[in-house]
Amino acid sequence: MTALGALAELKDQFETEAVGIGDRAGWEALRLTWAGRKQGKLKSLMERMKDIPPPERPAYGQAVNDLKVHVEARLEEIDAALSAAEVAAKRSAAAIDVTLPGRRPALGSLHPVTLVAREIEQIFAELGYSVAEGPEVEDDYHNFEALNFPDNHPAREMQDTFFVAVGGQPRLLRTHTSPVQVRTMLSRQPPIRVICPGRVFRNDNDLRHSPMFHQVEGLAIAEGLSLADMKGTLDAFLKRLFSPETKIRLRPSFFPFTEPSAEVDVTCQNCRGGGCAVCSGTGWMEILGCGMVDPRVLRNCGIDPARYSGYAFGLGLDRVAMNRYGIPNIRTLFDNDERLLRQVRV
Amino acid sequence: MKFSARWIAEYVDVPGLDGTLQGAAEVAARLTAAGLAEEGIEQVGNDAILEIDVTTNRPDAMNHYGIARELSALYDLPLRPIPGASAVSGAPASEAIRLEIEDFEDCPSYSAWVIRGVKVGPSPPWLADRLKSIGARTINNVVDVTNYVLWETGQPLHAFDLGKIRGGLVRVRRARAGESLQTLDKELRELSPENLLITDAEGPIAIGGVMGGFDSEVTENTVDILLECAHFRAPVVRRSAKKLGMHTDASHRYERGADPGACAVAGERAAALIAELAGGQLAPGKVELQRLLPGWPPQVEIRYSALCRFGGADIPSAEGERILRALGFGVEIDGDSWRVEAPSWRYYDFQNAYPADVYEEVLRIWGFDRIPYTLPAVGGADAPMSAGHRLRRLTQDYLSASGLSEAITYAFHDRERDEAYPTLRPGKAALALANPLSDRYAVLRRSLLPNLVEAGRYNQRRGAPVVRLFELGHIFWAEQHDQNAETETVALLVGGRLGTPWERSAELDFFDLKGILEGLFEAIGVTPTFRRATVPLLVPGMAAEIVLDGQVIGFAGQLDEKEPGYAFQVAEIGLGLLPVVTGSLLVKAPSAYPGIEVDTTLQHALSVPWRAIEATIREAAVPDLARFALKDRYRGAGVPEGAVNTTISFLYNSETTSLTMEEVNERHQALAARLASEFGFSTGNSTGALG
């Protein structure tokens, strides 16, 4: 066999050995056998050059070199394939079960009443109103007298009052947030646009009543404010609070501090006005009380009723929160069961 | 209050008042829209009975004629007058009785009729049925007539047995101390000068405006009747009834203000009905005394254009005038100036009247649903958010983002827990409720914790593995000189194991609570310090006071309660005690050069507080020490009893250059040496590494 013929056979032999390589050790053995610097077959082929007759040497040298390039390229190729397989094996071992539950940040929650109060504050902030606050222990003047509740008048019996003993001074737990309106009017001149959210208290405790609950009241006083302005404001507010399709209706009523006074109904949010058990078939839900501020109240608060007029309104936050979140009983609101509180969303 | 459709129809021809439910519903809707809210309609026989909520300011509408008057205004239909007296005979009434009134302030008018020879017996069916249909009792024909006229005209009346009136005298006067009267309900009433009385020559026979006396009541044996029809002033009857704890159909009306002008019409109507139904003879004339009431007649001047501006609606002046006249008001028109005179049945409502009182009458009959929707022409915003409101929002947002849920509990609790729990106002007395719901809610809270802990227990008892709650609210106390005060606080409660091992669970302890508080303080912009303190109901050694500018603004610690289950870490902070922070919002640009982190582990006595180590590091003011923090604490194998290994990490970072390890070591070794000498412990392995 010629030297060149032998080289062609060697190439076939290398290919046969290379095909079976499946791991790093096999690759290393193949490299040492063929491309090893000391005893590699390529090295010994080069050393044999001196035994080749001179005229054949260039062809022999070219053929050995071709074999060397081929062997090195194949070794590199196999190395790359092995590395890729190793990375793939590592990745496969490290694969995660993406269906396992994630670890959530420990978020808390705001109380349903707070969320409703904030929403209402936001709506009125956009209408230019600010928030006013005041004490929860009040005196008779700010809670009743300034608001045109005459002494001993049956209108006072509408609100069961908690009284507080402070030395000889009679004090009470505010029965509404209206005293904040009084304090605002006493401390400022019109134009005034405020809302007064807060806790209020009535001596009443049964399935439908809680001795403590929450109100937000609003007050606007300026020159030339009209009943139409009150209607427009409440309509805008209630459409935002409920839905753009919500309709309102005013029924004249009586409160000592407004004249005229009205109860405001909105389209029942359960049946959208069609009539259901929630609204006793009327299609309406009573939502707030309102009216034009009684001139006696303005006068009591140092505001000239001949120059200024305005309106006031108030609603219970607890009822709105119960309606919104489907909480059937007001006292459930104050159980503070975290299983319920943590479900509440804006 | 119940009203019979057919009864109202006797005075006004409104189409729906035919006794049908459907007709009544249409009428009721109009009444509701005018301020007389319908609350139910039922069929009783051939009549429809309307339940109407008449508000306290409208005693004039607490009777059938008053409702008929409203309907005549609403439907623009004529109102028929109430029938008057029948034929008279016999001796004049003035021969039977003499009348005296002690004070016309209490009783501005008193009239009495005499009907002789009556036969007291059951009422005829039409009368009995009508009273029953509106829920009134029937007693006998004479008493039933007085009730019938009350429900028809709103005027209370009382029938005496004339034969029982001693000395031919009726006096109206205040009770004297020690007097008493057995009333119709057979109760013996002790009287006082708050009570207005009707007496005869010998003593009380009725409590004016409230209830008649038992001895002079009309019985089957009664032959002659004295029929009283009087006006008692509202405040007098209110005080009298309240003093006696009594409430009757008569007092209900007098208290709210009866019609001072109704006596003649109602009295004659009743006298005629008694004569007709009980077969008696009405004596000619009546016994009567009266004086004008103060401020009579009530008048107010309005500008009609102002009424329209107030309503925001163009109501034709002819319609405004029609409405007022239909409701019984007198109107004198001089261009835009109207002088409006209120009818007697609105006397109390229109005392010292304002124009708005008149506007209301026109607007409610015109119809609120016809008023347009407008928005007020007031520009701009009212006022910025107050500091207190901003602080509350920030606190709520921070705490809810930190994993706590907001609770709301009652503002009152029991005295025992109020005294046991810590408060930010120690030494101040709690405010007691004069009329608490029960002993559980006896005092206003001086701390939010008792009720918040109860909420925590509520969750714990229902199997919650972890509880995280906060609440914002007022605490209350008594100040000296009969003053009360309140301030807003926030209370926190955490406890239990948060998360599963998968979620890298943690047992919540004091430092979880403290971390939340520290973050809150940072958000607010204050840097109070925690110092060990003895706090009631907190575990000794696990309790701290929180101090800002020398003032205690809060406390925190582990609750020492003998309840089963995991411990609660609690805190309360006086939000109202914090200053308003208006610091700069500017941020500092981070260094452009890399920093180097160095850890040092110090072994020191357990008694050395972190606060002292911290203070020394700060005091050393090492150049380029950007920050330092506690990395870990270790007490275990290799650490002697009474000592602890504290590992602190230090970050060195220059704003002007890249520090080398050598430069850092130079700075740090002096600090480590100082810490070692100051606290008398041996330095552990001080190691450095590139950060």
PDB file of C-alpha atoms in Angstrom, chain B residues 91-93 96-97 112-121 140-146 157-165 170 216-229 267 270-275 278-283 285 287:
ATOM      1  CA  ALA B  91    -129.770  77.920  78.264  1.00  0.00           C
ATOM      2  CA  PRO B  92    -126.589  79.518  76.878  1.00  0.00           C
ATOM      3  CA  ALA B  93    -123.286  77.838  77.605  1.00  0.00           C
ATOM      4  CA  ALA B  96    -123.236  76.540  82.862  1.00  0.00           C
ATOM      5  CA  ILE B  97    -119.609  77.476  83.284  1.00  0.00           C
ATOM      6  CA  ALA B 112    -115.911  75.432  75.511  1.00  0.00           C
ATOM      7  CA  TRP B 113    -119.294  74.269  74.246  1.00  0.00           C
ATOM      8  CA  VAL B 114    -122.099  72.714  76.260  1.00  0.00           C
ATOM      9  CA  ILE B 115    -124.207  69.838  74.941  1.00  0.00           C
ATOM     10  CA  ARG B 116    -127.043  68.770  77.224  1.00  0.00           C
ATOM     11  CA  GLY B 117    -128.993  65.541  77.454  1.00  0.00           C
ATOM     12  CA  VAL B 118    -126.729  63.249  75.506  1.00  0.00           C
ATOM     13  CA  LYS B 119    -127.043  59.487  75.465  1.00  0.00           C
ATOM     14  CA  VAL B 120    -123.543  58.025  75.648  1.00  0.00           C
ATOM     15  CA  GLY B 121    -123.247  54.767  73.756  1.00  0.00           C
ATOM     16  CA  ASN B 140    -118.009  55.784  72.928  1.00  0.00           C
ATOM     17  CA  ASN B 141    -119.845  58.144  70.619  1.00  0.00           C
ATOM     18  CA  VAL B 142    -118.771  61.311  72.474  1.00  0.00           C
ATOM     19  CA  VAL B 143    -115.077  60.485  72.880  1.00  0.00           C
ATOM     20  CA  ASP B 144    -114.963  59.074  69.343  1.00  0.00           C
ATOM     21  CA  VAL B 145    -116.219  62.375  67.941  1.00  0.00           C
ATOM     22  CA  THR B 146    -113.411  64.262  69.670  1.00  0.00           C
ATOM     23  CA  LEU B 157    -110.430  68.323  71.897  1.00  0.00           C
ATOM     24  CA  HIS B 158    -111.551  67.016  75.263  1.00  0.00           C
ATOM     25  CA  ALA B 159    -115.038  66.157  76.480  1.00  0.00           C
ATOM     26  CA  PHE B 160    -115.732  66.517  80.228  1.00  0.00           C
ATOM     27  CA  ASP B 161    -118.741  65.215  82.097  1.00  0.00           C
ATOM     28  CA  LEU B 162    -120.214  68.628  82.946  1.00  0.00           C
ATOM     29  CA  GLY B 163    -121.910  67.127  85.989  1.00  0.00           C
ATOM     30  CA  LYS B 164    -118.524  66.262  87.495  1.00  0.00           C
ATOM     31  CA  ILE B 165    -117.141  69.782  87.217  1.00  0.00           C
ATOM     32  CA  VAL B 170    -112.946  76.015  84.630  1.00  0.00           C
ATOM     33  CA  SER B 216    -114.414  63.880  84.964  1.00  0.00           C
ATOM     34  CA  GLU B 217    -114.325  61.501  82.021  1.00  0.00           C
ATOM     35  CA  VAL B 218    -117.418  60.838  79.922  1.00  0.00           C
ATOM     36  CA  THR B 219    -119.159  57.598  80.952  1.00  0.00           C
ATOM     37  CA  GLU B 220    -122.418  55.850  80.171  1.00  0.00           C
ATOM     38  CA  ASN B 221    -124.016  57.875  82.949  1.00  0.00           C
ATOM     39  CA  THR B 222    -122.950  61.216  81.560  1.00  0.00           C
ATOM     40  CA  VAL B 223    -125.836  63.490  80.586  1.00  0.00           C
ATOM     41  CA  ASP B 224    -124.269  66.889  79.934  1.00  0.00           C
ATOM     42  CA  ILE B 225    -121.006  67.504  78.117  1.00  0.00           C
ATOM     43  CA  LEU B 226    -118.489  70.298  78.387  1.00  0.00           C
ATOM     44  CA  LEU B 227    -116.437  70.229  75.171  1.00  0.00           C
ATOM     45  CA  GLU B 228    -113.002  71.837  75.448  1.00  0.00           C
ATOM     46  CA  CYS B 229    -111.200  73.185  72.433  1.00  0.00           C
ATOM     47  CA  GLY B 267    -115.120  72.949  68.220  1.00  0.00           C
ATOM     48  CA  ALA B 270    -117.337  68.381  67.116  1.00  0.00           C
ATOM     49  CA  ALA B 271    -120.228  69.946  69.018  1.00  0.00           C
ATOM     50  CA  ALA B 272    -122.527  69.466  66.030  1.00  0.00           C
ATOM     51  CA  LEU B 273    -121.423  65.827  65.592  1.00  0.00           C
ATOM     52  CA  ILE B 274    -121.937  65.028  69.295  1.00  0.00           C
ATOM     53  CA  ALA B 275    -125.418  66.592  69.214  1.00  0.00           C
ATOM     54  CA  ALA B 278    -125.491  61.273  70.903  1.00  0.00           C
ATOM     55  CA  GLY B 279    -128.831  62.993  70.596  1.00  0.00           C
ATOM     56  CA  GLY B 280    -128.067  66.002  72.775  1.00  0.00           C
ATOM     57  CA  GLN B 281    -128.906  69.668  72.499  1.00  0.00           C
ATOM     58  CA  LEU B 282    -126.171  72.130  71.749  1.00  0.00           C
ATOM     59  CA  ALA B 283    -126.417  75.157  74.028  1.00  0.00           C
ATOM     60  CA  GLY B 285    -122.915  80.314  72.367  1.00  0.00           C
ATOM     61  CA  VAL B 287    -117.448  80.090  76.798  1.00  0.00           C
TER      62      VAL B 287
END
